[in-house]
XYZ file of C-alpha atoms in Angstrom:
563
model
C 35.906 27.115 -40.378
C 36.012 26.227 -44.284
C 39.396 27.849 -44.121
C 40.791 25.394 -41.497
C 39.167 22.499 -43.393
C 40.818 23.399 -46.847
C 44.248 23.892 -44.820
C 44.133 20.223 -42.973
C 43.043 18.738 -46.440
C 46.395 20.281 -48.304
C 48.456 19.139 -45.286
C 47.399 15.492 -45.336
C 47.847 15.346 -49.350
C 51.566 16.433 -48.666
C 51.873 14.053 -45.681
C 49.714 10.743 -46.433
C 51.582 8.567 -44.322
C 50.519 10.404 -41.112
C 46.792 10.515 -42.461
C 46.728 6.749 -42.493
C 48.714 6.367 -39.323
C 45.982 8.643 -37.471
C 43.169 6.791 -39.229
C 44.650 3.311 -38.085
C 44.937 4.531 -34.451
C 41.278 5.575 -34.540
C 40.110 2.108 -35.615
C 42.300 0.219 -33.186
C 40.746 2.445 -30.281
C 37.132 1.694 -31.659
C 37.814 -2.010 -31.867
C 39.100 -2.133 -28.176
C 36.103 -0.207 -26.967
C 33.881 -2.831 -28.799
C 35.722 -5.814 -27.550
C 35.809 -4.626 -23.903
C 31.745 -3.922 -23.845
C 31.459 -7.232 -25.380
C 33.260 -9.155 -22.746
C 32.104 -7.138 -19.733
C 28.660 -8.598 -18.290
C 25.567 -6.495 -16.913
C 26.355 -4.779 -13.728
C 24.499 -6.255 -10.640
C 23.070 -4.354 -7.790
C 22.565 -6.461 -4.418
C 19.439 -5.566 -2.514
C 21.555 -4.244 0.550
C 23.116 -1.573 -1.916
C 19.952 -0.611 -3.853
C 18.989 3.030 -3.428
C 15.833 4.655 -4.898
C 16.774 4.500 -8.387
C 16.884 0.949 -8.359
C 13.090 0.428 -7.882
C 12.546 0.776 -4.193
C 11.641 4.643 -4.103
C 9.823 6.271 -1.421
C 6.489 5.476 -3.117
C 6.727 1.914 -2.017
C 3.233 0.035 -1.829
C 2.331 -1.785 1.456
C 5.204 -0.796 4.138
C 7.549 1.483 2.325
C 11.239 0.222 2.086
C 11.050 -3.142 3.888
C 13.959 -4.255 5.910
C 15.755 -7.468 5.101
C 15.009 -9.729 7.855
C 14.661 -13.567 9.156
C 17.916 -14.291 7.637
C 16.956 -13.358 4.132
C 19.960 -12.763 1.694
C 19.653 -9.657 -0.408
C 18.361 -10.627 -4.092
C 20.266 -9.811 -6.869
C 18.355 -7.845 -9.517
C 19.368 -6.659 -13.192
C 19.142 -3.328 -14.505
C 15.721 -2.754 -15.891
C 15.175 -2.772 -19.758
C 12.506 -0.953 -21.888
C 9.183 -0.164 -20.219
C 6.882 -3.047 -20.141
C 3.096 -2.536 -20.642
C 0.479 -4.643 -18.774
C -3.132 -4.817 -19.754
C -3.710 -1.602 -17.587
C -1.637 0.414 -19.938
C -1.848 1.301 -23.722
C 1.379 0.104 -25.479
C 3.047 2.667 -27.330
C 5.562 0.384 -29.103
C 4.913 -1.977 -31.994
C 5.450 -4.907 -29.291
C 2.411 -7.392 -29.760
C 0.105 -7.140 -26.652
C -2.349 -10.133 -27.107
C -0.981 -13.535 -26.133
C -1.958 -15.355 -29.143
C 0.409 -13.667 -31.547
C 3.181 -15.367 -33.580
C 6.130 -16.371 -31.822
C 4.643 -15.615 -28.600
C 5.213 -19.422 -27.335
C 8.982 -19.093 -28.153
C 9.362 -15.747 -25.859
C 7.404 -17.090 -23.167
C 9.229 -20.457 -23.138
C 12.682 -18.289 -23.124
C 11.285 -15.939 -20.094
C 10.152 -19.028 -18.353
C 13.595 -20.666 -18.333
C 15.348 -17.462 -17.336
C 12.788 -17.206 -14.352
C 13.586 -20.834 -13.523
C 17.318 -19.975 -13.750
C 16.532 -16.946 -11.151
C 14.461 -19.287 -8.900
C 17.375 -21.704 -8.449
C 19.781 -19.003 -7.155
C 17.220 -18.054 -4.583
C 16.869 -21.683 -2.978
C 18.606 -20.621 0.346
C 15.675 -18.362 1.286
C 12.638 -19.402 -0.898
C 12.028 -22.576 -2.908
C 9.923 -22.162 -6.190
C 7.121 -24.602 -5.780
C 5.239 -24.272 -9.190
C 2.520 -22.457 -11.225
C -0.739 -22.572 -9.738
C -4.510 -21.615 -10.731
C -5.909 -18.415 -9.062
C -9.581 -17.480 -8.818
C -10.460 -13.977 -7.864
C -13.553 -15.078 -6.092
C -11.937 -17.685 -3.842
C -7.978 -16.967 -3.745
C -5.548 -19.629 -3.699
C -3.417 -17.718 -0.973
C -5.656 -16.138 1.568
C -3.425 -13.920 3.508
C -2.613 -10.471 3.094
C -1.949 -8.954 -0.415
C -0.492 -6.056 -2.084
C -0.080 -4.489 -5.563
C 2.638 -2.625 -7.472
C 2.182 -2.292 -11.137
C 5.424 -0.630 -11.664
C 8.060 -1.705 -9.175
C 7.048 -5.442 -8.138
C 9.970 -7.943 -7.509
C 10.082 -11.767 -6.387
C 12.271 -10.563 -3.556
C 9.794 -7.889 -2.292
C 7.062 -10.211 -2.375
C 8.810 -12.859 -0.619
C 10.223 -10.495 2.061
C 6.808 -8.881 2.785
C 5.234 -12.115 3.131
C 7.947 -13.292 5.489
C 7.592 -10.157 7.346
C 4.230 -11.141 8.423
C 4.877 -14.645 9.332
C 3.665 -16.540 6.218
C 4.795 -19.686 4.517
C 3.926 -18.986 0.972
C 4.377 -16.047 -1.306
C 2.926 -15.843 -4.757
C 3.195 -13.672 -7.784
C 0.701 -12.974 -10.398
C -0.040 -10.844 -13.337
C 3.607 -9.327 -12.973
C 2.706 -6.996 -10.322
C 0.423 -8.633 -7.668
C 1.710 -10.188 -4.371
C -0.233 -12.688 -2.155
C 0.533 -14.271 1.169
C -0.681 -17.388 2.778
C -0.276 -20.527 5.010
C -1.841 -22.930 2.307
C -1.882 -23.407 -1.158
C -5.427 -24.252 -2.002
C -5.673 -24.590 -5.709
C -4.367 -27.123 -8.587
C -1.113 -26.775 -10.406
C -1.160 -25.301 -13.800
C 1.409 -25.480 -16.560
C 4.536 -23.667 -16.272
C 4.006 -22.073 -19.745
C 0.731 -20.365 -18.183
C 3.158 -18.347 -15.694
C 4.601 -16.055 -18.437
C 4.706 -12.526 -17.056
C 7.616 -10.831 -16.232
C 8.055 -8.832 -13.050
C 7.303 -5.377 -13.342
C 10.583 -4.390 -11.516
C 12.724 -6.890 -12.678
C 12.647 -8.408 -16.268
C 15.034 -11.316 -15.440
C 12.127 -12.905 -13.264
C 8.611 -14.238 -13.997
C 5.721 -13.062 -11.870
C 3.002 -15.401 -12.408
C 0.437 -14.791 -15.393
C -3.199 -14.026 -15.960
C -5.084 -15.851 -12.975
C -1.679 -17.747 -12.475
C 0.450 -17.608 -9.456
C 4.073 -18.091 -9.099
C 4.384 -19.509 -5.935
C 7.299 -19.952 -3.435
C 7.729 -21.479 0.008
C 9.576 -19.464 2.349
C 12.153 -21.813 3.825
C 13.627 -19.418 6.435
C 10.340 -18.010 7.338
C 9.128 -21.572 8.328
C 10.351 -21.731 12.051
C 9.457 -18.109 12.709
C 6.074 -18.133 11.159
C 5.007 -20.565 14.120
C 5.555 -17.362 16.607
C 2.520 -15.439 17.595
C 4.631 -12.444 17.919
C 3.115 -10.711 14.723
C -0.396 -11.526 16.150
C -2.328 -8.405 17.199
C -4.067 -8.412 20.587
C -7.575 -7.255 20.710
C -8.476 -7.417 24.305
C -10.583 -9.463 26.801
C -14.169 -10.263 25.791
C -17.338 -11.753 27.186
C -18.274 -14.921 25.461
C -21.144 -14.503 22.869
C -24.321 -16.311 23.590
C -24.180 -18.288 20.594
C -20.445 -19.118 20.685
C -20.605 -22.240 18.554
C -22.198 -19.927 15.685
C -20.073 -16.801 16.393
C -16.643 -18.877 16.701
C -17.383 -22.030 14.747
C -14.031 -23.866 15.016
C -12.842 -24.903 18.307
C -9.991 -27.279 19.846
C -9.329 -28.550 23.320
C -5.742 -28.238 24.207
C -4.422 -29.653 27.331
C -1.314 -27.544 27.279
C -2.930 -24.357 26.299
C -0.680 -21.416 25.112
C -1.132 -18.260 23.116
C 1.150 -19.560 20.480
C -0.719 -22.763 20.304
C -4.222 -21.266 19.777
C -2.769 -18.561 17.292
C -1.151 -21.374 15.240
C -4.382 -23.601 15.142
C -6.390 -20.750 13.928
C -4.030 -19.431 11.508
C -3.693 -23.116 9.973
C -7.559 -23.111 9.940
C -7.587 -19.898 7.758
C -9.324 -17.706 10.605
C -8.318 -14.083 11.429
C -9.445 -14.501 15.122
C -7.910 -16.389 17.691
C -10.047 -16.650 20.823
C -8.590 -18.502 24.080
C -11.080 -19.779 26.569
C -9.117 -21.581 29.202
C -8.469 -24.928 27.759
C -10.254 -24.228 24.565
C -9.155 -22.452 21.451
C -11.851 -21.057 19.366
C -11.592 -19.505 15.644
C -13.861 -17.404 13.737
C -14.572 -13.912 12.069
C -15.576 -10.476 13.603
C -19.642 -10.777 13.112
C -22.615 -9.168 14.468
C -22.556 -11.978 17.097
C -19.019 -11.208 18.219
C -18.240 -7.586 17.206
C -15.149 -7.021 19.613
C -16.713 -3.556 20.609
C -17.377 -4.123 24.029
C -14.024 -5.033 25.690
C -13.826 -6.140 29.369
C -11.161 -5.547 32.177
C -8.293 -7.713 31.428
C -7.844 -9.052 34.895
C -11.382 -11.190 34.102
C -9.020 -12.962 31.490
C -6.047 -13.372 33.688
C -6.046 -17.147 34.029
C -2.902 -18.796 33.529
C -2.070 -21.010 30.521
C -1.554 -24.699 31.359
C 1.292 -24.845 28.740
C 2.991 -21.272 29.438
C 3.211 -20.235 33.135
C 3.716 -16.322 32.155
C 0.837 -16.325 29.673
C -3.003 -15.754 30.206
C -5.295 -17.887 28.334
C -8.719 -16.621 29.358
C -11.715 -18.430 30.985
C -14.727 -20.475 29.765
C -16.703 -17.048 30.268
C -14.274 -14.324 29.144
C -12.159 -14.834 26.042
C -8.628 -13.617 25.437
C -8.817 -12.490 21.583
C -5.826 -12.171 18.984
C -5.931 -11.213 15.589
C -3.838 -13.734 13.398
C -1.912 -12.785 10.332
C -4.830 -14.602 8.047
C -6.487 -11.717 5.991
C -10.219 -11.214 6.365
C -11.405 -11.389 2.662
C -14.718 -10.501 3.104
C -14.312 -7.111 2.417
C -11.503 -7.230 -0.156
C -13.418 -7.341 -3.378
C -13.361 -3.923 -5.383
C -14.920 -3.115 -8.777
C -16.144 -0.265 -10.687
C -19.937 0.812 -10.509
C -22.032 -0.997 -12.588
C -24.008 1.725 -13.735
C -23.160 5.291 -14.118
C -23.736 7.269 -10.966
C -26.198 10.080 -10.902
C -24.654 12.269 -8.516
C -20.955 13.304 -8.030
C -19.979 12.790 -4.222
C -16.794 14.485 -3.209
C -14.316 13.400 -0.723
C -12.952 16.648 0.323
C -10.156 17.531 2.537
C -7.092 19.888 3.201
C -3.822 17.879 1.999
C -2.491 15.726 4.915
C -5.759 15.045 6.417
C -6.114 11.428 5.773
C -7.853 11.410 2.350
C -6.073 8.416 0.831
C -6.720 6.353 4.012
C -10.287 7.477 4.019
C -10.591 6.354 0.409
C -9.199 2.993 1.340
C -11.813 2.453 4.160
C -14.577 3.519 1.597
C -13.407 1.032 -0.847
C -13.361 -1.562 1.687
C -16.621 -0.779 3.226
C -18.485 -0.363 -0.210
C -16.758 -2.744 -2.604
C -16.453 0.064 -5.201
C -13.522 2.132 -6.225
C -13.014 5.646 -5.472
C -12.059 8.463 -7.875
C -9.723 11.393 -8.036
C -9.836 15.062 -9.174
C -6.297 14.538 -10.097
C -4.167 11.651 -11.293
C -1.319 10.091 -8.924
C 0.505 7.452 -10.671
C 1.766 6.158 -7.361
C -1.716 5.673 -5.929
C -2.746 3.681 -9.096
C 0.424 1.599 -8.774
C -1.001 0.782 -5.080
C -4.222 -0.558 -6.259
C -6.482 2.668 -6.379
C -7.481 1.801 -9.936
C -10.133 4.621 -10.012
C -7.103 6.982 -10.264
C -6.900 7.008 -13.855
C -10.812 7.482 -14.623
C -11.706 11.137 -15.380
C -13.412 12.421 -12.206
C -16.679 13.108 -14.191
C -16.776 9.201 -15.529
C -19.598 8.145 -12.906
C -17.836 4.977 -12.494
C -16.502 5.698 -9.068
C -18.518 5.780 -5.521
C -16.782 9.210 -4.671
C -14.256 11.794 -5.743
C -11.146 12.714 -3.890
C -10.515 16.449 -3.842
C -8.295 19.033 -2.193
C -9.843 21.916 -4.204
C -11.630 25.103 -2.378
C -13.343 27.729 -3.935
C -16.991 28.323 -5.022
C -16.726 27.108 -8.906
C -15.054 23.755 -8.054
C -17.157 22.942 -4.936
C -20.267 23.479 -6.654
C -19.380 20.789 -9.434
C -20.283 18.247 -6.692
C -23.845 17.161 -5.505
C -22.675 16.269 -2.327
C -19.583 15.919 -0.122
C -17.932 14.224 2.927
C -15.630 16.967 4.237
C -12.731 15.185 6.408
C -11.315 17.703 8.727
C -8.058 16.952 10.637
C -6.069 18.899 13.588
C -4.144 21.478 11.494
C -0.881 20.757 13.382
C -0.896 17.108 12.417
C -2.073 17.830 8.928
C 0.494 20.370 8.047
C 3.224 18.037 9.267
C 1.650 15.050 7.384
C 1.394 17.363 4.235
C 5.011 18.451 4.714
C 6.314 14.878 5.084
C 4.283 13.792 1.732
C 5.640 16.929 -0.264
C 9.504 16.088 0.433
C 9.151 12.346 1.284
C 6.270 10.746 -0.882
C 3.054 9.206 0.485
C 4.472 7.185 3.383
C 7.898 8.761 3.378
C 9.465 11.628 5.436
C 10.995 14.807 4.964
C 14.581 15.157 5.707
C 15.763 17.193 8.875
C 17.241 19.618 6.343
C 13.958 20.451 5.213
C 12.547 21.070 8.689
C 15.471 22.936 9.684
C 15.820 25.158 6.527
C 13.526 27.882 5.085
C 11.082 25.363 3.605
C 9.081 24.537 6.841
C 8.282 28.384 7.653
C 7.496 28.965 4.092
C 5.312 26.075 4.134
C 3.482 26.936 7.197
C 2.948 30.526 6.190
C 1.433 29.344 2.978
C -0.617 26.325 3.912
C -1.832 27.335 7.505
C -4.476 29.848 6.057
C -5.570 27.401 3.494
C -6.540 24.688 6.285
C -9.017 27.326 7.391
C -10.399 28.543 4.129
C -10.659 25.056 2.782
C -13.207 24.093 5.451
C -14.922 27.490 5.388
C -15.464 27.362 1.594
C -16.798 23.723 1.514
C -19.057 24.660 4.723
C -20.327 27.867 2.703
C -20.642 26.497 -0.881
C -21.269 23.010 -0.394
C -24.720 21.542 -1.285
C -24.943 18.743 1.139
C -21.911 18.356 3.384
C -21.271 15.607 5.871
C -18.602 16.831 8.296
C -16.038 13.894 9.591
C -13.184 14.533 11.662
C -10.268 12.532 11.393
C -9.562 12.202 14.795
C -13.404 10.675 15.330
C -12.710 8.284 12.543
C -9.659 6.808 14.098
C -11.468 6.482 17.490
C -14.921 4.967 16.515
C -14.226 3.726 12.911
C -17.445 1.639 12.890
C -20.114 4.474 13.597
C -18.288 7.300 11.605
C -17.595 4.682 8.597
C -21.445 3.808 8.841
C -22.286 7.769 8.240
C -19.878 7.915 5.481
C -21.371 4.953 3.502
C -24.851 6.161 4.418
C -23.962 9.575 2.434
C -22.899 7.557 -0.534
C -26.277 5.745 -0.869
C -24.837 2.277 0.093
C -26.593 0.067 2.397
C -23.859 -0.845 5.158
C -23.231 -4.418 5.422
C -22.564 -4.949 9.056
C -20.154 -7.882 8.500
C -18.381 -5.864 5.891
C -17.726 -3.129 8.210
C -16.347 -5.313 11.122
C -14.122 -6.591 8.366
C -12.981 -3.353 7.607
C -12.208 -2.725 11.247
C -9.585 -5.557 11.152
C -7.972 -4.126 7.760
C -8.325 -0.470 8.825
C -4.581 0.550 8.607
C -4.053 -0.738 5.157
C -0.733 0.466 3.563
C -0.762 4.245 3.823
C 0.329 4.632 7.310
C 3.862 6.296 7.918
C 5.892 4.303 10.370
C 6.664 5.863 13.506
C 10.238 5.224 13.480
C 11.298 8.577 12.376
C 9.253 11.113 14.246
C 10.781 14.420 14.944
C 12.483 14.872 18.200
C 11.453 18.512 18.589
C 8.292 20.473 18.154
C 8.888 22.169 14.836
C 6.226 24.963 15.557
C 7.462 28.319 16.791
C 5.325 30.497 19.287
C 4.447 32.839 16.222
C 3.300 30.044 14.092
C 1.308 28.393 17.121
C -0.469 31.965 17.671
C -1.452 32.142 13.696
C -2.816 28.350 13.806
C -4.845 28.954 16.901
C -6.547 31.899 15.510
C -7.543 29.713 12.676
C -8.864 27.071 14.675
C -11.066 29.240 16.565
C -12.523 30.534 13.204
C -13.251 27.238 11.833
C -15.068 26.154 15.181
C -17.172 29.045 15.224
C -18.178 28.368 11.333
C -18.741 24.469 12.389
C -21.064 25.772 15.300
C -23.132 28.181 13.302
C -24.090 25.399 10.979
C -25.341 23.606 14.140
C -22.271 21.112 13.946
C -20.319 20.033 16.716
C -17.041 22.061 16.996
C -13.550 21.043 16.431
C -11.955 18.187 18.771
C -11.015 18.988 22.263
C -7.245 18.064 21.414
C -6.884 20.607 18.857
C -6.836 23.384 21.711
C -4.012 22.268 24.259
C -1.511 24.004 21.919
């Protein structure tokens, strides 16, 4: 290498003109590259072209990848810059994290201006109406809410709220989205909405207890439809109807959509049609919605809509509106360190995340985890970052088995699910994320047979180990929890040492699905289990069934066996 350099040096000494010519060409090429980069703007990616790398990956909170609907145009998002750290993360950069630092006002002002310019471009689908005060005890927008501490954007919040028929979408703290039909708070200064969106630094997503609120222009007419309301059934009118359903209105031209609209406007989650009267309220101990009647008893035609039923004075036809029941939405860490560690144990794919959602709503306390899953933390499971022995959470998620790990806990809720369903759910999670799906190539390839061979025995040994080594184990079958949520959740909350509030449990029933349920749109069109797999799994089911009965517990549910 040294000889080559010496030869080049001697050559250019003899030919200096060639040396300076090459140097000039090199500088000219560099100048052209610099000028080109200066004139070319940042690339833009439209919402319809975004892939998983653009901030909408398989781990989306709330409903997975939302389809663009109701006439909404795709938003334009800029590429993400360096990572922003909210108050939940420790900053590793020298960027000031306190709001009172010098120069903060100027940067806040410039960000607000950038956010305002972005809002003007979105006028065709949503109109920005201002910065508003929010209160954690009494929300400004009282409909559905969801969080994403990593990928929140203005468009995603607007689209989620529009999908559910809401008129307003509000963003707070850079990562929280709230929907509602009314804005019930005072205006705040624009400078107080100063936090950039976690998923797009070019837009503002509210501030600390401050909402950036948009009116969803193209959602206004479609929001008046009741198609998004959930039919709950026909029920006998409660004895104290004026207390159970406190708001009512006589309607001469009664129809389902008129009653649903009326209760939605009054911010109630239940809409009950009683002939010519529309009643609104919450599910309570006076009106639990647990004893359904034959729908023929409610089959009286509506005065304002010939092909609809509107119930009678004695039998009410009940719909659940899109108003979120906030009686069970508050959550916090335990005020004092827990004296006992309670496990929420399950085989992977058995519904542990869903059970955590239910427990948090029912108790008002965060659940923890033996592991750390950043995607779950970003979806609102704030106990995910705590060490599992911190004592600040009501129970601890774990998939562990084995004597040493099990004996670390003082008691446990053991969640068991049909192995055929659990194996498929875990396979989907492994290859598609918490609410995603494995590709057909994975099901048809070598991955699925290898997965079943490795995981099916674990399904059995997991249950057997917890029954053998667990100190105080409450067995809950996933299928029973789905079928009779109120009773099973009462049992679970009882083991946790929390006095179960009946109204809060009824509230949970209305919010039971959460955002952790896979869509049924991509179900397999064939049974992936071979006869050999079925034979092996059936043997494990019989083993677990025998073990449960030896512990004086009911065996596995009947629907495990038809296979």
